[in-house]
Amino acid sequence: MRKLLALVAALTLTACGQTPATTRETGPDAAPRAGFPVTITNCGRTLTFDRPPAKVVTGYHPSLETLFALGLHDRVAGRTNFSESAFLPGQKELYDRIPEISPTIMLPQKEVMLAQGADLVLDNAMAAFDAAGGYATVAELDAAGSPVYILGGWCSPEETLEYTLDDTLTDLRNLGRIFGVSGRADRLAADLRGRLDDVRERVAGRPPVKVLATDGGKGPVNAYGGAGITNQMIIAAGGVNVLAGVKGDYTEVSVEQVSAAQPDAILVSEYATLRGETMPTVRAKTADTLAIARNSPAAKERRVLALPVAAQHPGYRNLLAVEDIARFLHPGAFTR
């Protein structure tokens, strides 16, 4: 089960209503920078930056990948562990150079986190800021001069369901402003927008492929309903979610629902470890799903794609994954 989303769903938003976060510097080196100060709204809070962050801490890996995509690896002073799936091309070397401050995908506990002295904390879930889990809260990090930016608008369990692909493009532009690299960010966002438009053009007019997106389970089954990031990717790639009528993003459905869904294709979440635990392999989850949906076209044709779970969270990778899914669903649309 994708525990990160399950944990997010169980938490109450801690960011709303907090004192606006600000990064300030004083002294002879505090001369104004061109284009600064920059003010960004995130999770209902106002973040003001007098200069580009130079000591960033990142949480779950898609946040780090996004900074890599913007060429900002040299600004990252600490990161969490990532061992769930393959790295994007060229990123493993950059990852290895950055100090690891947590052996899990979560940010470190409160004392360790506050000791980092970060001038920006970038993550894509509120789970790592829950006081009940021993983590520094958004308010505590604000007070310490370490403002928090949450990717994808995943500011509360309800808001994860409202995610659209445009939210990731907005994050890229916001980060471009925060780091003083707006031109670079705008070019990247435009390139990704062009790739999404190309996918949509290629699959337009083709019959949508019925897709089941699952994280395995013999009963109940962990699957993705008709709201949230995975559903958005399926639609953009020319598919239709067979569980579109199920409320929620990451949720549990019955064996009977999966059996009756009759998907033409199946997406299976891929990851190896989470918080130190060995997780079911893609092969095992695929076998379970094919057994449950044994009478479906997808099972008969064994039409299954492993989808890295990191692509199912806000960040640069989720936009790249749309093309991968589209090629899987509509290979004939990519012959030219």
C-alpha positions as MATLAB code, in Angstrom:
seq = 'MRKLLALVAALTLTACGQTPATTRETGPDAAPRAGFPVTITNCGRTLTFDRPPAKVVTGYHPSLETLFALGLHDRVAGRTNFSESAFLPGQKELYDRIPEISPTIMLPQKEVMLAQGADLVLDNAMAAFDAAGGYATVAELDAAGSPVYILGGWCSPEETLEYTLDDTLTDLRNLGRIFGVSGRADRLAADLRGRLDDVRERVAGRPPVKVLATDGGKGPVNAYGGAGITNQMIIAAGGVNVLAGVKGDYTEVSVEQVSAAQPDAILVSEYATLRGETMPTVRAKTADTLAIARNSPAAKERRVLALPVAAQHPGYRNLLAVEDIARFLHPGAFTR';
ca = [
       0.000    0.000    0.000;
       1.264    3.442   -0.826;
       1.653    4.516    2.797;
       2.706    8.073    2.058;
      -0.696    8.985    0.672;
      -2.467    7.019    3.370;
      -0.607    9.044    5.972;
      -1.390   12.288    4.208;
      -5.070   11.403    4.183;
      -4.997   10.910    7.927;
      -3.482   14.267    8.773;
      -5.084   17.624    9.477;
      -3.640   20.568    7.602;
      -1.095   22.329    9.778;
      -0.084   25.085    7.384;
      -3.219   27.174    7.010;
      -3.496   30.193    9.201;
       0.158   30.206   10.228;
       2.252   33.362   10.347;
       3.543   34.178    6.856;
       7.012   32.760    6.282;
       9.858   35.066    5.296;
      13.531   34.634    4.519;
      15.449   37.733    5.587;
      19.112   38.626    5.760;
      20.776   41.616    7.377;
      24.285   43.050    7.306;
      26.642   44.068    4.514;
      25.710   41.118    2.279;
      21.994   41.905    2.359;
      21.980   44.254   -0.634;
      18.812   43.931   -2.720;
      18.979   41.433   -5.582;
      17.474   42.203   -8.983;
      13.926   40.912   -9.120;
      13.668   40.559   -5.338;
      11.887   40.499   -2.996;
       9.653   37.759   -4.389;
       6.315   36.909   -2.819;
       4.592   33.570   -3.429;
       1.343   32.174   -2.063;
       1.448   28.510   -1.068;
      -1.024   26.543    1.062;
      -2.804   29.739    1.994;
       0.403   31.293    3.317;
       2.516   34.142    1.995;
       6.195   33.372    1.484;
       8.533   36.301    0.897;
      12.123   35.844   -0.276;
      14.620   38.712   -0.225;
      17.163   36.634   -2.142;
      17.357   33.197   -3.793;
      17.538   30.312   -1.291;
      21.029   28.848   -1.018;
      20.528   26.143    1.624;
      17.541   24.042    0.635;
      16.306   20.837    2.255;
      14.099   18.542    0.179;
      11.659   15.885    1.333;
      10.190   13.113   -0.810;
      12.263   12.631   -3.964;
      10.012   14.290   -6.603;
      10.762   17.610   -4.919;
      14.501   17.050   -5.405;
      13.978   15.881   -8.987;
      12.154   19.105   -9.722;
      15.096   21.195   -8.518;
      17.447   19.037  -10.584;
      15.296   19.714  -13.644;
      15.702   23.440  -12.980;
      19.475   23.092  -12.664;
      19.414   23.967   -8.950;
      21.267   20.952   -7.505;
      23.935   23.250   -6.065;
      21.341   24.921   -3.812;
      20.375   21.680   -2.017;
      22.131   21.155    1.328;
      20.241   18.070    2.494;
      17.858   15.443    1.168;
      15.920   12.387    2.293;
      16.539    8.826    1.119;
      15.171    7.551   -2.177;
      15.236    3.850   -2.959;
      11.754    3.278   -4.348;
      12.456    3.050   -8.060;
      14.878    4.019  -10.781;
      16.319    7.520  -10.954;
      15.663    9.779  -13.895;
      18.586    9.815  -16.355;
      21.623   11.703  -15.076;
      20.226   12.355  -11.610;
      21.785    9.579   -9.517;
      25.207   11.267   -9.487;
      23.694   14.548   -8.343;
      21.690   12.754   -5.660;
      24.811   11.007   -4.324;
      26.627   14.321   -3.852;
      23.992   15.742   -1.513;
      24.154   14.874    2.223;
      21.407   12.507    3.347;
      19.675   13.826    6.460;
      17.045   11.096    6.747;
      17.268    7.360    5.953;
      13.596    7.344    4.897;
      11.508    9.301    2.419;
      10.311   11.502    5.290;
      12.084   14.577    6.612;
      14.068   13.980    9.833;
      12.646   14.440   13.295;
      12.124   17.914   14.715;
      15.481   18.574   16.386;
      17.494   17.350   13.405;
      15.310   19.256   10.960;
      15.527   22.564   12.808;
      19.296   22.147   13.103;
      19.642   22.167    9.297;
      19.257   25.955    9.148;
      17.510   25.673    5.781;
      16.344   28.805    4.004;
      13.714   26.753    2.124;
      12.107   23.360    2.723;
      10.548   21.762   -0.364;
       8.230   18.748   -0.119;
       5.021   17.432   -1.658;
       2.986   16.328    1.338;
       2.054   17.650    4.769;
       2.885   14.332    6.447;
       6.465   15.367    7.231;
       5.287   18.373    9.260;
       3.011   16.567   11.712;
       3.867   17.300   15.345;
       2.275   14.019   16.443;
       4.902   12.173   14.399;
       7.736   14.058   16.028;
       8.320   16.354   13.071;
       8.877   20.101   13.030;
       5.667   21.841   12.062;
       5.343   24.392    9.287;
       4.915   27.104   11.940;
       8.075   26.022   13.778;
      10.085   26.009   10.574;
       8.683   29.409    9.648;
       9.785   30.776   12.999;
      13.248   29.339   12.417;
      13.549   31.104    9.054;
      12.942   27.903    7.047;
       9.780   28.512    5.000;
       8.017   25.468    3.555;
       6.764   25.122   -0.018;
       4.422   22.208   -0.815;
       4.323   21.034   -4.421;
       1.137   20.363   -6.329;
      -1.146   22.137   -3.913;
      -1.170   19.007   -1.748;
      -1.840   21.159    1.273;
      -4.610   19.010    2.743;
      -6.209   15.627    2.014;
      -9.055   17.405    0.223;
      -6.698   19.421   -1.962;
      -4.843   16.324   -3.176;
      -8.090   15.400   -4.936;
      -8.180   18.754   -6.731;
      -4.735   18.422   -8.316;
      -4.399   19.140  -12.041;
      -1.343   18.805  -14.272;
      -1.261   22.593  -14.536;
      -0.386   22.707  -10.824;
       3.042   21.229  -11.575;
       3.643   23.849  -14.259;
       2.661   26.519  -11.740;
       5.170   25.076   -9.254;
       7.949   25.289  -11.832;
       7.207   28.942  -12.487;
       6.946   29.714   -8.764;
      10.270   28.024   -8.072;
      11.789   29.930  -10.967;
      10.782   33.182   -9.287;
      11.914   32.038   -5.828;
      15.371   31.068   -7.103;
      15.775   33.927   -9.549;
      15.769   31.653  -12.612;
      12.413   32.573  -14.116;
      13.664   32.369  -17.678;
      14.919   28.844  -17.141;
      11.714   27.797  -15.393;
       9.496   29.338  -18.064;
      11.393   27.480  -20.800;
      11.071   24.182  -18.946;
       7.360   24.755  -18.304;
       6.828   25.648  -21.957;
       8.677   22.520  -23.086;
       6.592   20.316  -20.802;
       3.404   22.040  -21.913;
       4.413   21.359  -25.509;
       5.007   17.689  -24.725;
       1.623   17.392  -23.017;
      -0.079   19.098  -25.950;
       1.699   16.731  -28.350;
       0.441   13.713  -26.394;
      -3.101   15.033  -26.368;
      -2.944   15.719  -30.115;
      -1.655   12.210  -30.835;
      -4.356   10.443  -28.828;
      -7.197   12.748  -29.845;
      -9.923   10.899  -31.736;
      -8.695    7.487  -30.613;
     -11.048    5.410  -28.452;
     -10.047    5.911  -24.803;
      -8.434    2.833  -23.301;
     -10.076    1.522  -20.118;
      -7.401    1.626  -17.421;
      -7.169    0.157  -13.938;
      -4.488    1.811  -11.797;
      -3.584   -0.269   -8.767;
      -1.055   -0.678   -5.993;
      -1.915   -4.331   -5.519;
      -3.672   -6.282   -2.829;
      -5.624   -9.523   -2.786;
      -8.663   -7.982   -1.147;
      -9.405   -5.240   -0.617;
      -7.405   -3.862   -3.529;
      -5.392   -0.632   -3.283;
      -6.353    1.406   -6.305;
      -6.745    4.917   -7.700;
     -10.205    6.446   -7.998;
     -11.630    9.253  -10.083;
      -9.811   12.200   -8.517;
      -6.213   13.249   -8.056;
      -2.923   12.972   -9.843;
      -3.060    9.409  -11.220;
      -6.532    9.941  -12.663;
      -5.291   13.161  -14.288;
      -2.386   11.334  -15.930;
      -4.646    8.567  -17.253;
      -7.005   11.070  -18.880;
      -4.186   13.131  -20.422;
      -2.648    9.932  -21.851;
      -5.835    8.952  -23.671;
      -7.299    6.607  -21.118;
     -10.404    6.394  -19.017;
     -10.198    5.275  -15.406;
     -12.428    2.238  -14.828;
     -12.746    3.413  -11.209;
     -13.675    6.989  -12.136;
     -16.865    6.609  -10.169;
     -14.964    5.824   -6.977;
     -14.451    8.892   -4.826;
     -10.871    9.645   -3.903;
      -7.355    9.177   -5.201;
      -5.533    6.383   -3.378;
      -8.239    4.202   -1.903;
      -9.420    0.660   -1.293;
     -11.923   -1.125   -3.512;
     -13.404   -4.574   -3.344;
     -12.287   -7.587   -5.347;
     -15.733   -7.572   -6.931;
     -15.266   -3.987   -8.178;
     -11.948   -4.847   -9.797;
     -13.305   -8.028  -11.333;
     -16.281   -6.201  -12.798;
     -14.237   -3.246  -14.108;
     -13.010   -5.109  -17.221;
      -9.943   -2.933  -17.902;
      -8.133   -3.033  -21.233;
      -4.844   -2.058  -19.563;
      -3.431   -2.000  -16.049;
      -0.989    0.391  -14.352;
       0.801   -1.058  -11.313;
       2.602    1.227   -8.856;
       6.300    0.377   -8.653;
       8.480    0.841   -5.591;
      10.782   -1.301   -3.525;
      10.999    0.100   -0.023;
       9.202    2.588    2.181;
      10.326    3.666    5.646;
      12.669    0.716    5.922;
      10.108   -1.932    4.986;
      10.304   -4.336    2.059;
       7.262   -3.803   -0.111;
       5.482   -6.202   -2.500;
       7.201   -6.345   -5.867;
       5.595   -5.258   -9.108;
       5.621   -8.898  -10.194;
       3.681   -9.994   -7.108;
       1.187   -7.143   -7.356;
       0.714   -7.789  -11.052;
       0.048  -11.472  -10.421;
      -2.564  -10.639   -7.787;
      -4.282   -8.100  -10.016;
      -4.347  -10.364  -13.071;
      -5.827  -13.149  -10.953;
      -8.637  -10.885   -9.740;
      -9.302   -9.394  -13.207;
      -8.693  -12.728  -14.946;
     -11.577  -12.329  -17.384;
     -10.647   -8.802  -18.476;
      -9.011   -7.892  -21.812;
      -5.990   -6.608  -19.870;
      -5.472   -9.959  -18.139;
      -5.944  -11.972  -21.312;
      -3.372   -9.850  -23.123;
      -1.197   -9.335  -20.008;
      -1.195   -5.647  -20.823;
       0.485   -4.152  -17.756;
       2.769   -1.150  -17.228;
       4.839   -0.606  -14.074;
       4.484    3.045  -13.066;
       7.102    4.442  -10.650;
       5.258    5.657   -7.565;
       7.414    8.797   -7.587;
       5.575    9.745  -10.786;
       2.296    9.579   -8.883;
       3.245   12.524   -6.694;
       3.556   16.217   -7.619;
       6.846   17.057   -9.302;
       8.630   17.149  -12.632;
       8.396   13.371  -13.116;
       4.596   13.185  -13.193;
       4.502   15.250  -16.387;
       7.125   13.039  -18.009;
       5.111    9.955  -17.070;
       2.088   11.085  -19.086;
       3.971   10.385  -22.310;
       5.100    6.969  -21.036;
       1.509    6.038  -20.223;
       0.268    7.329  -23.579;
       2.846    5.267  -25.472;
       1.686    2.222  -23.503;
      -2.007    2.862  -24.146;
      -1.737    4.080  -27.759;
       1.501    2.782  -29.295;
       0.153    3.420  -32.785;
      -0.064    7.142  -32.039;
       3.712    7.359  -31.679;
       4.858    5.767  -34.908;
       5.600    9.122  -36.493;
];
